[in-house]
Amino acid sequence: QNWTRGMSFCLHSLDTGPIYVRENGKLHVVNQGVGSIQNVTPKTRPFRLFPREFSVELCMNREDDRARRQRTDHFIFTYTKEGNLRYSAKSLFSLVLGYISDNVDHIDSLIGFPEQIAEKLFSAAEARQKFTEPVTGLRALQKFTEAYGNLVLCSLCLRNRYLVISEKLEEIKSFRELTCLDLSCCKLGDEHELLEHLTKEALSSVKRLLLKDNSLSDAGLRRMTAPVRVLKKGLENLLVLDLSCNPKITDVGIGYLLSFKKLNCLDISGTGLKDVNAVIKRIQMQIGLVHSKVPLKEFDHSNCKTEGWAEQTVLQWEQAVMEAMKPQEDMRSRTAALRFYGKAHRIEEVVKCKLVEPETKASGNLQFYKEKVQNCHLPLKKEVAVSHESKNNKKRALAEQDRERTSKQKHLCLTVEDWDLLNTY
């Protein structure tokens, strides 16, 4: 009794709430108000290692949490056959590669850097969509194009992608040493900045140029061929040229194309020629191209594809443009509601260019190619070939003299616009 009284006095003075006491293998609770001890079965609670609000987050890069960037972890998690989760640390090379790709726009120069590592660095930055950023993406892309040229992109197909050209014009102009460029059905016109860029020295390596259905005229051809005609620069290495479906190009514009001496294939179907027979003879005499009666495979728009390190980058640009246009596709429901309430609203529809096939069929096939000289083994054919070659040599000598005379006259008869264009080089 003395023990229970002292216990109740201490508990009454402390006022710490209910207290449990274990005695003889049983748990008793002490009632502080009365001071008696009662037998109580304890409530079973579920076993928890951590409280409900506790969470674990694996984040090795705490410095970028403020920017809320999606960073890759430094560990690779894999499941075994037994279903156990195991992890292994990434290599130091991959960690450094990821860090540099995150800050690729701060690189000073990549000239002299190994191509194998540069390709991996480009793909890592491409996976992080660094080249889609408006300012830093252009700066990073220029570092790669300055150092590696056609490895970044050797062929570019922008057929029917005028919106990509308008949104990423500076990025497209940064590509160097392109060998194939397809700008068909883009409605660029004569004054577009990209056509002026074609005459620069950075694109002197272009051998295949497709400008089908671009609203070009004689003025655009004159500007495009001025560096070749006078300075022997620009598109002097051009082998394949497609100018079909440009009805504003006339016989005068075809005369500017005669400066492309290395041309092997030419397509001028669907142009506004007045004297077709005279143009065919002129092209055959001065360039050596023969009129083809069958459509050529060089102009079926299947050989020109986007190839290089930046192939996925161009696709990312196109996807970004298409996502930006998605809200405009829901304009029909809103315009229908406005019409129901009698309100006028201007509908802005996206212009989708299509290759103009009926015009080419109506005007006929005007595709030209250069014949390949075949060796003949018969003696009679050899003599005939020699006689033909001598005649052709005489014609070529006379033609060269006429060209020299006409070139001198052209040097003296340059217009003010030609001089302004040439002064930019």
mmCIF file with all atom_site columns, C-alpha atoms in Angstrom, residues 84-231:
data_model
loop_
_atom_site.group_PDB
_atom_site.id
_atom_site.type_symbol
_atom_site.label_atom_id
_atom_site.label_alt_id
_atom_site.label_comp_id
_atom_site.label_asym_id
_atom_site.label_entity_id
_atom_site.label_seq_id
_atom_site.pdbx_PDB_ins_code
_atom_site.Cartn_x
_atom_site.Cartn_y
_atom_site.Cartn_z
_atom_site.occupancy
_atom_site.B_iso_or_equiv
_atom_site.pdbx_formal_charge
_atom_site.auth_seq_id
_atom_site.auth_comp_id
_atom_site.auth_asym_id
_atom_site.auth_atom_id
_atom_site.pdbx_PDB_model_num
ATOM 1   C CA . ASN A 1 84  ? 16.190 -7.870 -57.513  1.00 0.00 ? 84  ASN A CA 1
ATOM 2   C CA . LEU A 1 85  ? 17.039 -4.238 -58.193  1.00 0.00 ? 85  LEU A CA 1
ATOM 3   C CA . ARG A 1 86  ? 20.717 -3.498 -58.585  1.00 0.00 ? 86  ARG A CA 1
ATOM 4   C CA . TYR A 1 87  ? 22.563 -0.397 -59.556  1.00 0.00 ? 87  TYR A CA 1
ATOM 5   C CA . SER A 1 88  ? 25.980 0.422  -60.958  1.00 0.00 ? 88  SER A CA 1
ATOM 6   C CA . ALA A 1 89  ? 27.772 3.747  -61.247  1.00 0.00 ? 89  ALA A CA 1
ATOM 7   C CA . LYS A 1 90  ? 28.168 5.389  -64.649  1.00 0.00 ? 90  LYS A CA 1
ATOM 8   C CA . SER A 1 91  ? 31.594 5.786  -66.183  1.00 0.00 ? 91  SER A CA 1
ATOM 9   C CA . LEU A 1 92  ? 33.534 8.982  -65.748  1.00 0.00 ? 92  LEU A CA 1
ATOM 10  C CA . PHE A 1 93  ? 33.460 9.558  -69.514  1.00 0.00 ? 93  PHE A CA 1
ATOM 11  C CA . SER A 1 94  ? 29.657 9.519  -69.633  1.00 0.00 ? 94  SER A CA 1
ATOM 12  C CA . LEU A 1 95  ? 29.448 11.860 -66.642  1.00 0.00 ? 95  LEU A CA 1
ATOM 13  C CA . VAL A 1 96  ? 31.846 14.340 -68.235  1.00 0.00 ? 96  VAL A CA 1
ATOM 14  C CA . LEU A 1 97  ? 30.049 14.014 -71.569  1.00 0.00 ? 97  LEU A CA 1
ATOM 15  C CA . GLY A 1 98  ? 26.733 14.830 -69.941  1.00 0.00 ? 98  GLY A CA 1
ATOM 16  C CA . TYR A 1 99  ? 28.164 17.828 -68.122  1.00 0.00 ? 99  TYR A CA 1
ATOM 17  C CA . ILE A 1 100 ? 29.712 19.277 -71.305  1.00 0.00 ? 100 ILE A CA 1
ATOM 18  C CA . SER A 1 101 ? 26.542 18.685 -73.314  1.00 0.00 ? 101 SER A CA 1
ATOM 19  C CA . ASP A 1 102 ? 24.549 20.592 -70.701  1.00 0.00 ? 102 ASP A CA 1
ATOM 20  C CA . ASN A 1 103 ? 26.912 23.547 -71.155  1.00 0.00 ? 103 ASN A CA 1
ATOM 21  C CA . VAL A 1 104 ? 27.680 23.085 -74.858  1.00 0.00 ? 104 VAL A CA 1
ATOM 22  C CA . ASP A 1 105 ? 26.870 26.720 -75.663  1.00 0.00 ? 105 ASP A CA 1
ATOM 23  C CA . HIS A 1 106 ? 29.848 27.852 -73.527  1.00 0.00 ? 106 HIS A CA 1
ATOM 24  C CA . ILE A 1 107 ? 32.420 25.982 -75.644  1.00 0.00 ? 107 ILE A CA 1
ATOM 25  C CA . ASP A 1 108 ? 34.922 28.332 -77.273  1.00 0.00 ? 108 ASP A CA 1
ATOM 26  C CA . SER A 1 109 ? 35.952 26.134 -80.195  1.00 0.00 ? 109 SER A CA 1
ATOM 27  C CA . LEU A 1 110 ? 35.952 22.488 -81.321  1.00 0.00 ? 110 LEU A CA 1
ATOM 28  C CA . ILE A 1 111 ? 38.541 22.799 -84.079  1.00 0.00 ? 111 ILE A CA 1
ATOM 29  C CA . GLY A 1 112 ? 41.056 19.960 -83.758  1.00 0.00 ? 112 GLY A CA 1
ATOM 30  C CA . PHE A 1 113 ? 38.831 17.972 -81.407  1.00 0.00 ? 113 PHE A CA 1
ATOM 31  C CA . PRO A 1 114 ? 38.528 14.221 -82.286  1.00 0.00 ? 114 PRO A CA 1
ATOM 32  C CA . GLU A 1 115 ? 35.562 13.459 -84.533  1.00 0.00 ? 115 GLU A CA 1
ATOM 33  C CA . GLN A 1 116 ? 34.518 10.299 -82.677  1.00 0.00 ? 116 GLN A CA 1
ATOM 34  C CA . ILE A 1 117 ? 34.137 12.094 -79.358  1.00 0.00 ? 117 ILE A CA 1
ATOM 35  C CA . ALA A 1 118 ? 32.579 15.142 -81.039  1.00 0.00 ? 118 ALA A CA 1
ATOM 36  C CA . GLU A 1 119 ? 29.874 12.940 -82.570  1.00 0.00 ? 119 GLU A CA 1
ATOM 37  C CA . LYS A 1 120 ? 29.012 11.506 -79.140  1.00 0.00 ? 120 LYS A CA 1
ATOM 38  C CA . LEU A 1 121 ? 28.977 15.011 -77.686  1.00 0.00 ? 121 LEU A CA 1
ATOM 39  C CA . PHE A 1 122 ? 26.639 16.189 -80.454  1.00 0.00 ? 122 PHE A CA 1
ATOM 40  C CA . SER A 1 123 ? 24.251 13.267 -79.915  1.00 0.00 ? 123 SER A CA 1
ATOM 41  C CA . ALA A 1 124 ? 24.241 13.885 -76.137  1.00 0.00 ? 124 ALA A CA 1
ATOM 42  C CA . ALA A 1 125 ? 23.394 17.566 -76.647  1.00 0.00 ? 125 ALA A CA 1
ATOM 43  C CA . GLU A 1 126 ? 20.800 16.585 -79.248  1.00 0.00 ? 126 GLU A CA 1
ATOM 44  C CA . ALA A 1 127 ? 19.134 14.204 -76.770  1.00 0.00 ? 127 ALA A CA 1
ATOM 45  C CA . ARG A 1 128 ? 18.837 17.099 -74.325  1.00 0.00 ? 128 ARG A CA 1
ATOM 46  C CA . GLN A 1 129 ? 17.355 19.255 -77.156  1.00 0.00 ? 129 GLN A CA 1
ATOM 47  C CA . LYS A 1 130 ? 20.025 21.894 -76.716  1.00 0.00 ? 130 LYS A CA 1
ATOM 48  C CA . PHE A 1 131 ? 19.881 22.886 -80.405  1.00 0.00 ? 131 PHE A CA 1
ATOM 49  C CA . THR A 1 132 ? 16.191 23.777 -80.226  1.00 0.00 ? 132 THR A CA 1
ATOM 50  C CA . GLU A 1 133 ? 16.796 26.630 -77.808  1.00 0.00 ? 133 GLU A CA 1
ATOM 51  C CA . PRO A 1 134 ? 16.457 30.038 -79.503  1.00 0.00 ? 134 PRO A CA 1
ATOM 52  C CA . VAL A 1 135 ? 19.811 31.688 -78.709  1.00 0.00 ? 135 VAL A CA 1
ATOM 53  C CA . THR A 1 136 ? 22.099 29.134 -77.123  1.00 0.00 ? 136 THR A CA 1
ATOM 54  C CA . GLY A 1 137 ? 21.120 26.474 -79.662  1.00 0.00 ? 137 GLY A CA 1
ATOM 55  C CA . LEU A 1 138 ? 22.348 28.552 -82.599  1.00 0.00 ? 138 LEU A CA 1
ATOM 56  C CA . ARG A 1 139 ? 25.607 29.336 -80.816  1.00 0.00 ? 139 ARG A CA 1
ATOM 57  C CA . ALA A 1 140 ? 26.246 25.665 -80.029  1.00 0.00 ? 140 ALA A CA 1
ATOM 58  C CA . LEU A 1 141 ? 25.371 24.543 -83.558  1.00 0.00 ? 141 LEU A CA 1
ATOM 59  C CA . GLN A 1 142 ? 27.786 27.034 -85.084  1.00 0.00 ? 142 GLN A CA 1
ATOM 60  C CA . LYS A 1 143 ? 30.652 25.598 -83.016  1.00 0.00 ? 143 LYS A CA 1
ATOM 61  C CA . PHE A 1 144 ? 30.056 22.162 -84.537  1.00 0.00 ? 144 PHE A CA 1
ATOM 62  C CA . THR A 1 145 ? 29.550 23.354 -88.122  1.00 0.00 ? 145 THR A CA 1
ATOM 63  C CA . GLU A 1 146 ? 32.693 25.478 -88.034  1.00 0.00 ? 146 GLU A CA 1
ATOM 64  C CA . ALA A 1 147 ? 34.804 22.517 -86.928  1.00 0.00 ? 147 ALA A CA 1
ATOM 65  C CA . TYR A 1 148 ? 33.285 19.550 -88.781  1.00 0.00 ? 148 TYR A CA 1
ATOM 66  C CA . GLY A 1 149 ? 31.404 20.947 -91.795  1.00 0.00 ? 149 GLY A CA 1
ATOM 67  C CA . ASN A 1 150 ? 29.668 18.223 -93.812  1.00 0.00 ? 150 ASN A CA 1
ATOM 68  C CA . LEU A 1 151 ? 29.887 15.710 -90.955  1.00 0.00 ? 151 LEU A CA 1
ATOM 69  C CA . VAL A 1 152 ? 27.239 17.684 -89.107  1.00 0.00 ? 152 VAL A CA 1
ATOM 70  C CA . LEU A 1 153 ? 25.043 17.748 -92.218  1.00 0.00 ? 153 LEU A CA 1
ATOM 71  C CA . CYS A 1 154 ? 25.962 16.803 -95.782  1.00 0.00 ? 154 CYS A CA 1
ATOM 72  C CA . SER A 1 155 ? 22.439 16.697 -97.247  1.00 0.00 ? 155 SER A CA 1
ATOM 73  C CA . LEU A 1 156 ? 19.388 18.740 -96.241  1.00 0.00 ? 156 LEU A CA 1
ATOM 74  C CA . CYS A 1 157 ? 15.818 18.151 -97.394  1.00 0.00 ? 157 CYS A CA 1
ATOM 75  C CA . LEU A 1 158 ? 13.385 20.978 -96.596  1.00 0.00 ? 158 LEU A CA 1
ATOM 76  C CA . ARG A 1 159 ? 10.766 20.090 -99.186  1.00 0.00 ? 159 ARG A CA 1
ATOM 77  C CA . ASN A 1 160 ? 7.401  21.633 -98.284  1.00 0.00 ? 160 ASN A CA 1
ATOM 78  C CA . ARG A 1 161 ? 8.779  22.983 -94.976  1.00 0.00 ? 161 ARG A CA 1
ATOM 79  C CA . TYR A 1 162 ? 8.533  26.723 -95.348  1.00 0.00 ? 162 TYR A CA 1
ATOM 80  C CA . LEU A 1 163 ? 7.613  27.187 -91.674  1.00 0.00 ? 163 LEU A CA 1
ATOM 81  C CA . VAL A 1 164 ? 10.802 25.422 -90.577  1.00 0.00 ? 164 VAL A CA 1
ATOM 82  C CA . ILE A 1 165 ? 12.806 27.734 -92.864  1.00 0.00 ? 165 ILE A CA 1
ATOM 83  C CA . SER A 1 166 ? 11.149 30.855 -91.463  1.00 0.00 ? 166 SER A CA 1
ATOM 84  C CA . GLU A 1 167 ? 11.598 29.775 -87.829  1.00 0.00 ? 167 GLU A CA 1
ATOM 85  C CA . LYS A 1 168 ? 15.134 28.347 -88.086  1.00 0.00 ? 168 LYS A CA 1
ATOM 86  C CA . LEU A 1 169 ? 16.635 30.425 -90.878  1.00 0.00 ? 169 LEU A CA 1
ATOM 87  C CA . GLU A 1 170 ? 19.818 31.354 -89.009  1.00 0.00 ? 170 GLU A CA 1
ATOM 88  C CA . GLU A 1 171 ? 20.385 27.749 -87.965  1.00 0.00 ? 171 GLU A CA 1
ATOM 89  C CA . ILE A 1 172 ? 19.961 26.572 -91.561  1.00 0.00 ? 172 ILE A CA 1
ATOM 90  C CA . LYS A 1 173 ? 22.393 29.211 -92.769  1.00 0.00 ? 173 LYS A CA 1
ATOM 91  C CA . SER A 1 174 ? 24.988 27.938 -90.292  1.00 0.00 ? 174 SER A CA 1
ATOM 92  C CA . PHE A 1 175 ? 25.327 24.600 -92.134  1.00 0.00 ? 175 PHE A CA 1
ATOM 93  C CA . ARG A 1 176 ? 28.461 24.453 -94.258  1.00 0.00 ? 176 ARG A CA 1
ATOM 94  C CA . GLU A 1 177 ? 29.739 22.211 -97.041  1.00 0.00 ? 177 GLU A CA 1
ATOM 95  C CA . LEU A 1 178 ? 26.318 20.872 -98.024  1.00 0.00 ? 178 LEU A CA 1
ATOM 96  C CA . THR A 1 179 ? 26.355 18.731 -101.151 1.00 0.00 ? 179 THR A CA 1
ATOM 97  C CA . CYS A 1 180 ? 22.572 18.368 -101.605 1.00 0.00 ? 180 CYS A CA 1
ATOM 98  C CA . LEU A 1 181 ? 19.856 20.908 -100.808 1.00 0.00 ? 181 LEU A CA 1
ATOM 99  C CA . ASP A 1 182 ? 16.150 20.366 -101.518 1.00 0.00 ? 182 ASP A CA 1
ATOM 100 C CA . LEU A 1 183 ? 13.989 23.492 -101.205 1.00 0.00 ? 183 LEU A CA 1
ATOM 101 C CA . SER A 1 184 ? 11.131 22.327 -103.407 1.00 0.00 ? 184 SER A CA 1
ATOM 102 C CA . CYS A 1 185 ? 7.635  23.743 -102.908 1.00 0.00 ? 185 CYS A CA 1
ATOM 103 C CA . CYS A 1 186 ? 8.612  26.387 -100.356 1.00 0.00 ? 186 CYS A CA 1
ATOM 104 C CA . LYS A 1 187 ? 7.404  29.494 -102.267 1.00 0.00 ? 187 LYS A CA 1
ATOM 105 C CA . LEU A 1 188 ? 10.551 31.425 -101.389 1.00 0.00 ? 188 LEU A CA 1
ATOM 106 C CA . GLY A 1 189 ? 10.457 33.975 -104.219 1.00 0.00 ? 189 GLY A CA 1
ATOM 107 C CA . ASP A 1 190 ? 13.308 36.041 -105.640 1.00 0.00 ? 190 ASP A CA 1
ATOM 108 C CA . GLU A 1 191 ? 14.007 38.181 -102.569 1.00 0.00 ? 191 GLU A CA 1
ATOM 109 C CA . HIS A 1 192 ? 14.302 35.504 -99.905  1.00 0.00 ? 192 HIS A CA 1
ATOM 110 C CA . GLU A 1 193 ? 17.358 35.629 -97.685  1.00 0.00 ? 193 GLU A CA 1
ATOM 111 C CA . LEU A 1 194 ? 18.068 31.921 -98.096  1.00 0.00 ? 194 LEU A CA 1
ATOM 112 C CA . LEU A 1 195 ? 18.401 32.237 -101.881 1.00 0.00 ? 195 LEU A CA 1
ATOM 113 C CA . GLU A 1 196 ? 20.906 35.026 -101.366 1.00 0.00 ? 196 GLU A CA 1
ATOM 114 C CA . HIS A 1 197 ? 22.797 32.761 -98.977  1.00 0.00 ? 197 HIS A CA 1
ATOM 115 C CA . LEU A 1 198 ? 23.093 30.144 -101.739 1.00 0.00 ? 198 LEU A CA 1
ATOM 116 C CA . THR A 1 199 ? 25.574 32.364 -103.552 1.00 0.00 ? 199 THR A CA 1
ATOM 117 C CA . LYS A 1 200 ? 27.908 32.580 -100.558 1.00 0.00 ? 200 LYS A CA 1
ATOM 118 C CA . GLU A 1 201 ? 31.193 30.728 -100.382 1.00 0.00 ? 201 GLU A CA 1
ATOM 119 C CA . ALA A 1 202 ? 29.906 28.538 -97.518  1.00 0.00 ? 202 ALA A CA 1
ATOM 120 C CA . LEU A 1 203 ? 27.624 26.702 -99.976  1.00 0.00 ? 203 LEU A CA 1
ATOM 121 C CA . SER A 1 204 ? 30.026 26.490 -102.902 1.00 0.00 ? 204 SER A CA 1
ATOM 122 C CA . SER A 1 205 ? 30.122 22.718 -102.318 1.00 0.00 ? 205 SER A CA 1
ATOM 123 C CA . VAL A 1 206 ? 26.455 22.240 -103.321 1.00 0.00 ? 206 VAL A CA 1
ATOM 124 C CA . LYS A 1 207 ? 26.231 19.808 -106.225 1.00 0.00 ? 207 LYS A CA 1
ATOM 125 C CA . ARG A 1 208 ? 22.505 19.077 -106.181 1.00 0.00 ? 208 ARG A CA 1
ATOM 126 C CA . LEU A 1 209 ? 20.007 21.944 -105.862 1.00 0.00 ? 209 LEU A CA 1
ATOM 127 C CA . LEU A 1 210 ? 16.247 21.458 -106.139 1.00 0.00 ? 210 LEU A CA 1
ATOM 128 C CA . LEU A 1 211 ? 14.185 24.661 -106.410 1.00 0.00 ? 211 LEU A CA 1
ATOM 129 C CA . LYS A 1 212 ? 10.944 23.296 -107.784 1.00 0.00 ? 212 LYS A CA 1
ATOM 130 C CA . ASP A 1 213 ? 7.836  25.474 -107.350 1.00 0.00 ? 213 ASP A CA 1
ATOM 131 C CA . ASN A 1 214 ? 9.444  28.432 -105.576 1.00 0.00 ? 214 ASN A CA 1
ATOM 132 C CA . SER A 1 215 ? 7.922  31.380 -107.490 1.00 0.00 ? 215 SER A CA 1
ATOM 133 C CA . LEU A 1 216 ? 11.256 32.217 -109.094 1.00 0.00 ? 216 LEU A CA 1
ATOM 134 C CA . SER A 1 217 ? 11.666 34.580 -112.057 1.00 0.00 ? 217 SER A CA 1
ATOM 135 C CA . ASP A 1 218 ? 14.453 35.792 -114.308 1.00 0.00 ? 218 ASP A CA 1
ATOM 136 C CA . ALA A 1 219 ? 15.519 38.339 -111.685 1.00 0.00 ? 219 ALA A CA 1
ATOM 137 C CA . GLY A 1 220 ? 16.060 35.589 -109.116 1.00 0.00 ? 220 GLY A CA 1
ATOM 138 C CA . LEU A 1 221 ? 18.179 33.553 -111.534 1.00 0.00 ? 221 LEU A CA 1
ATOM 139 C CA . ARG A 1 222 ? 20.231 36.619 -112.414 1.00 0.00 ? 222 ARG A CA 1
ATOM 140 C CA . ARG A 1 223 ? 21.025 37.247 -108.755 1.00 0.00 ? 223 ARG A CA 1
ATOM 141 C CA . MET A 1 224 ? 21.745 33.584 -108.100 1.00 0.00 ? 224 MET A CA 1
ATOM 142 C CA . THR A 1 225 ? 24.176 33.247 -111.028 1.00 0.00 ? 225 THR A CA 1
ATOM 143 C CA . ALA A 1 226 ? 25.935 36.638 -110.757 1.00 0.00 ? 226 ALA A CA 1
ATOM 144 C CA . PRO A 1 227 ? 28.917 35.344 -108.687 1.00 0.00 ? 227 PRO A CA 1
ATOM 145 C CA . VAL A 1 228 ? 29.427 32.427 -111.090 1.00 0.00 ? 228 VAL A CA 1
ATOM 146 C CA . ARG A 1 229 ? 29.178 34.591 -114.208 1.00 0.00 ? 229 ARG A CA 1
ATOM 147 C CA . VAL A 1 230 ? 31.615 37.245 -113.016 1.00 0.00 ? 230 VAL A CA 1
ATOM 148 C CA . LEU A 1 231 ? 33.730 35.983 -110.105 1.00 0.00 ? 231 LEU A CA 1
#
